[in-house]
Amino acid sequence: MHIDDALRARKSIRAFRHDPVPLDLVKEILETASLSPSGTNVQPWKVHVVAGEARQKLIEEVLAHRETSPADAGAEFTRVSKRKEPFLSRMRKLGKDMYSLLGIPKGDQAANWRQWGRNYEFFDAPVGLIFSVDKDLGPMGFVDIGIYMQTLMLVAKSRGLDTCAQGAWNNYWSVTRRILDIPEEEYIVCGMSLGYADETAPVNTLVSEREPLWSFASFRGFD
Ligand SMILES: Cc1cc2nc3c(=O)[nH]c(=O)nc-3n(C[C@H](O)[C@H](O)[C@H](O)COP(=O)(O)O)c2cc1C
């Protein structure tokens, strides 16, 4: 698959079929993604992969915790700093488009809560990934993890699989750390669903827009 085709075909999938993904294929995707660059080649990515009973246990524990306790967000690192423009408008647009496809009316808090909870079921994807990184590496470790995740998503797409990166998983990092036995020395940065898209689900028709080049790039010294 040409890299541009993979980039254009990849999008966040929020409803998966139950079809399992063979372990060898998951391993191949993760290994290929490790061709990603990292600052001074530290290769700090740690990936905790769950399927079957391990996946089910993680889901059950996080959902049970979520029913009774507030999110852990912010206790380890600040996921969302003060929301400001132009980011706020982009977030709102995504939310509006997604909830409209899901048929959830604005202000329906209960339905919102349930839908956000789908993150913690990996949107039914048979494979869940949790990414962690050594705390000592600071912000550059987050950069490296992000690059690895994007490479992984493209490699998965090139092999006919779909993904959704899920920052939602760092809302309940304390439960995830306990269940997956992730050391205190590592930040739980993000989660990801991996599997085959349910092509019949309206939410998967969501197309998120991109800002024009001029809004984020500046050029100097070309003439
Ligand atoms: C770091 C990161 C965290 C994300 N967290 C979530 C999440 O928790 N739940 C979710 O449904 N989508 C999540 N997304 C998906 C984004 O909403 C999505 O990438 C964005 O809207 C662009 O859409 P696209 O991926 O379809 O191109 C996340 C994406 C990234 C890169």
mmCIF file of N, CA, C and O and ligand atoms in Angstrom, residues 10-12 14 79 94 98 116 119 123 149 153 164-169 190 206 208 210, ligand 1:
data_model
loop_
_atom_site.group_PDB
_atom_site.id
_atom_site.type_symbol
_atom_site.label_atom_id
_atom_site.label_comp_id
_atom_site.label_asym_id
_atom_site.label_seq_id
_atom_site.Cartn_x
_atom_site.Cartn_y
_atom_site.Cartn_z
ATOM 1 N N ARG A 10 -6.688 5.572 6.632
ATOM 2 C CA ARG A 10 -6.785 5.463 8.096
ATOM 3 C C ARG A 10 -7.724 6.503 8.656
ATOM 4 O O ARG A 10 -7.686 7.660 8.282
ATOM 5 N N LYS A 11 -8.594 6.080 9.525
ATOM 6 C CA LYS A 11 -9.374 7.026 10.310
ATOM 7 C C LYS A 11 -9.752 6.326 11.605
ATOM 8 O O LYS A 11 -9.664 5.089 11.697
ATOM 9 N N SER A 12 -10.156 7.095 12.575
ATOM 10 C CA SER A 12 -10.493 6.493 13.859
ATOM 11 C C SER A 12 -11.795 5.724 13.735
ATOM 12 O O SER A 12 -12.804 6.260 13.278
ATOM 13 N N ARG A 14 -14.753 3.575 15.627
ATOM 14 C CA ARG A 14 -15.355 3.504 16.968
ATOM 15 C C ARG A 14 -16.450 2.444 17.061
ATOM 16 O O ARG A 14 -17.315 2.508 17.934
ATOM 17 N N ARG A 79 -3.474 15.884 31.038
ATOM 18 C CA ARG A 79 -3.850 15.467 29.689
ATOM 19 C C ARG A 79 -4.440 16.639 28.907
ATOM 20 O O ARG A 79 -4.072 16.893 27.790
ATOM 21 N N LEU A 94 -15.930 18.139 16.231
ATOM 22 C CA LEU A 94 -15.810 16.678 16.205
ATOM 23 C C LEU A 94 -16.916 16.042 17.044
ATOM 24 O O LEU A 94 -17.598 15.117 16.609
ATOM 25 N N MET A 98 -19.860 13.645 15.667
ATOM 26 C CA MET A 98 -19.885 12.249 16.121
ATOM 27 C C MET A 98 -21.205 11.931 16.824
ATOM 28 O O MET A 98 -21.851 10.921 16.534
ATOM 29 N N TRP A 116 -19.063 7.489 25.913
ATOM 30 C CA TRP A 116 -17.651 7.655 26.298
ATOM 31 C C TRP A 116 -17.130 6.357 26.917
ATOM 32 O O TRP A 116 -15.977 5.963 26.721
ATOM 33 N N ASN A 119 -15.224 3.626 25.014
ATOM 34 C CA ASN A 119 -13.758 3.638 24.947
ATOM 35 C C ASN A 119 -13.174 2.497 25.770
ATOM 36 O O ASN A 119 -12.185 1.872 25.378
ATOM 37 N N PHE A 123 -14.288 -0.237 22.063
ATOM 38 C CA PHE A 123 -15.289 -0.177 20.976
ATOM 39 C C PHE A 123 -15.524 -1.566 20.368
ATOM 40 O O PHE A 123 -15.742 -1.698 19.159
ATOM 41 N N MET A 149 2.949 5.292 17.730
ATOM 42 C CA MET A 149 1.509 5.005 17.589
ATOM 43 C C MET A 149 1.019 5.277 16.174
ATOM 44 O O MET A 149 0.258 4.492 15.597
ATOM 45 N N MET A 153 -0.523 2.625 13.522
ATOM 46 C CA MET A 153 -1.859 2.766 12.908
ATOM 47 C C MET A 153 -1.780 2.622 11.389
ATOM 48 O O MET A 153 -2.658 2.020 10.768
ATOM 49 N N CYS A 164 -8.232 2.889 16.759
ATOM 50 C CA CYS A 164 -8.622 4.191 17.309
ATOM 51 C C CYS A 164 -7.682 4.474 18.473
ATOM 52 O O CYS A 164 -7.621 3.691 19.434
ATOM 53 N N ALA A 165 -6.921 5.548 18.371
ATOM 54 C CA ALA A 165 -6.092 5.984 19.505
ATOM 55 C C ALA A 165 -7.050 6.455 20.590
ATOM 56 O O ALA A 165 -8.074 7.069 20.287
ATOM 57 N N GLN A 166 -6.720 6.170 21.854
ATOM 58 C CA GLN A 166 -7.658 6.490 22.924
ATOM 59 C C GLN A 166 -6.970 7.085 24.153
ATOM 60 O O GLN A 166 -6.546 6.368 25.062
ATOM 61 N N GLY A 167 -6.938 8.419 24.147
ATOM 62 C CA GLY A 167 -6.448 9.120 25.331
ATOM 63 C C GLY A 167 -7.329 8.810 26.533
ATOM 64 O O GLY A 167 -6.899 8.952 27.683
ATOM 65 N N ALA A 168 -8.556 8.386 26.275
ATOM 66 C CA ALA A 168 -9.501 8.057 27.358
ATOM 67 C C ALA A 168 -8.884 7.127 28.392
ATOM 68 O O ALA A 168 -9.230 7.183 29.574
ATOM 69 N N TRP A 169 -7.952 6.287 27.932
ATOM 70 C CA TRP A 169 -7.390 5.304 28.858
ATOM 71 C C TRP A 169 -6.523 5.916 29.944
ATOM 72 O O TRP A 169 -6.286 5.275 30.970
ATOM 73 N N CYS A 190 -1.568 6.366 26.688
ATOM 74 C CA CYS A 190 -2.691 6.292 25.758
ATOM 75 C C CYS A 190 -3.110 4.829 25.591
ATOM 76 O O CYS A 190 -2.352 3.917 25.935
ATOM 77 N N LEU A 206 -17.869 8.845 10.128
ATOM 78 C CA LEU A 206 -17.377 10.166 10.538
ATOM 79 C C LEU A 206 -16.097 10.536 9.795
ATOM 80 O O LEU A 206 -15.149 9.748 9.753
ATOM 81 N N SER A 208 -13.322 13.451 9.893
ATOM 82 C CA SER A 208 -12.873 14.645 10.617
ATOM 83 C C SER A 208 -12.089 15.532 9.658
ATOM 84 O O SER A 208 -11.269 15.048 8.879
ATOM 85 N N ARG A 210 -9.625 18.633 8.240
ATOM 86 C CA ARG A 210 -8.281 19.147 8.520
ATOM 87 C C ARG A 210 -8.208 20.613 8.130
ATOM 88 O O ARG A 210 -8.867 21.053 7.187
HETATM 89 C C1 LIG B 1 -3.509 10.963 21.177
HETATM 90 C C2 LIG B 1 -4.925 10.703 20.708
HETATM 91 C C3 LIG B 1 -5.911 10.411 21.632
HETATM 92 C C4 LIG B 1 -7.216 10.135 21.207
HETATM 93 N N1 LIG B 1 -8.163 9.785 22.132
HETATM 94 C C5 LIG B 1 -9.387 9.389 21.708
HETATM 95 C C6 LIG B 1 -10.312 8.854 22.643
HETATM 96 O O1 LIG B 1 -10.063 8.727 23.831
HETATM 97 N N2 LIG B 1 -11.522 8.444 22.156
HETATM 98 C C7 LIG B 1 -11.850 8.551 20.834
HETATM 99 O O2 LIG B 1 -12.964 8.152 20.456
HETATM 100 N N3 LIG B 1 -10.986 9.059 19.935
HETATM 101 C C8 LIG B 1 -9.756 9.460 20.340
HETATM 102 N N4 LIG B 1 -8.834 9.918 19.420
HETATM 103 C C9 LIG B 1 -9.185 10.007 18.013
HETATM 104 C C10 LIG B 1 -9.305 11.461 17.542
HETATM 105 O O3 LIG B 1 -10.535 11.985 17.931
HETATM 106 C C11 LIG B 1 -9.134 11.473 16.022
HETATM 107 O O4 LIG B 1 -7.829 11.044 15.700
HETATM 108 C C12 LIG B 1 -9.352 12.841 15.413
HETATM 109 O O5 LIG B 1 -10.676 13.260 15.588
HETATM 110 C C13 LIG B 1 -9.031 12.816 13.914
HETATM 111 O O6 LIG B 1 -9.847 11.866 13.292
HETATM 112 P P1 LIG B 1 -9.279 10.626 12.475
HETATM 113 O O7 LIG B 1 -8.412 9.839 13.401
HETATM 114 O O8 LIG B 1 -10.498 9.847 12.044
HETATM 115 O O9 LIG B 1 -8.499 11.174 11.325
HETATM 116 C C14 LIG B 1 -7.526 10.201 19.829
HETATM 117 C C15 LIG B 1 -6.526 10.500 18.909
HETATM 118 C C16 LIG B 1 -5.239 10.735 19.327
HETATM 119 C C17 LIG B 1 -4.170 11.022 18.300
#
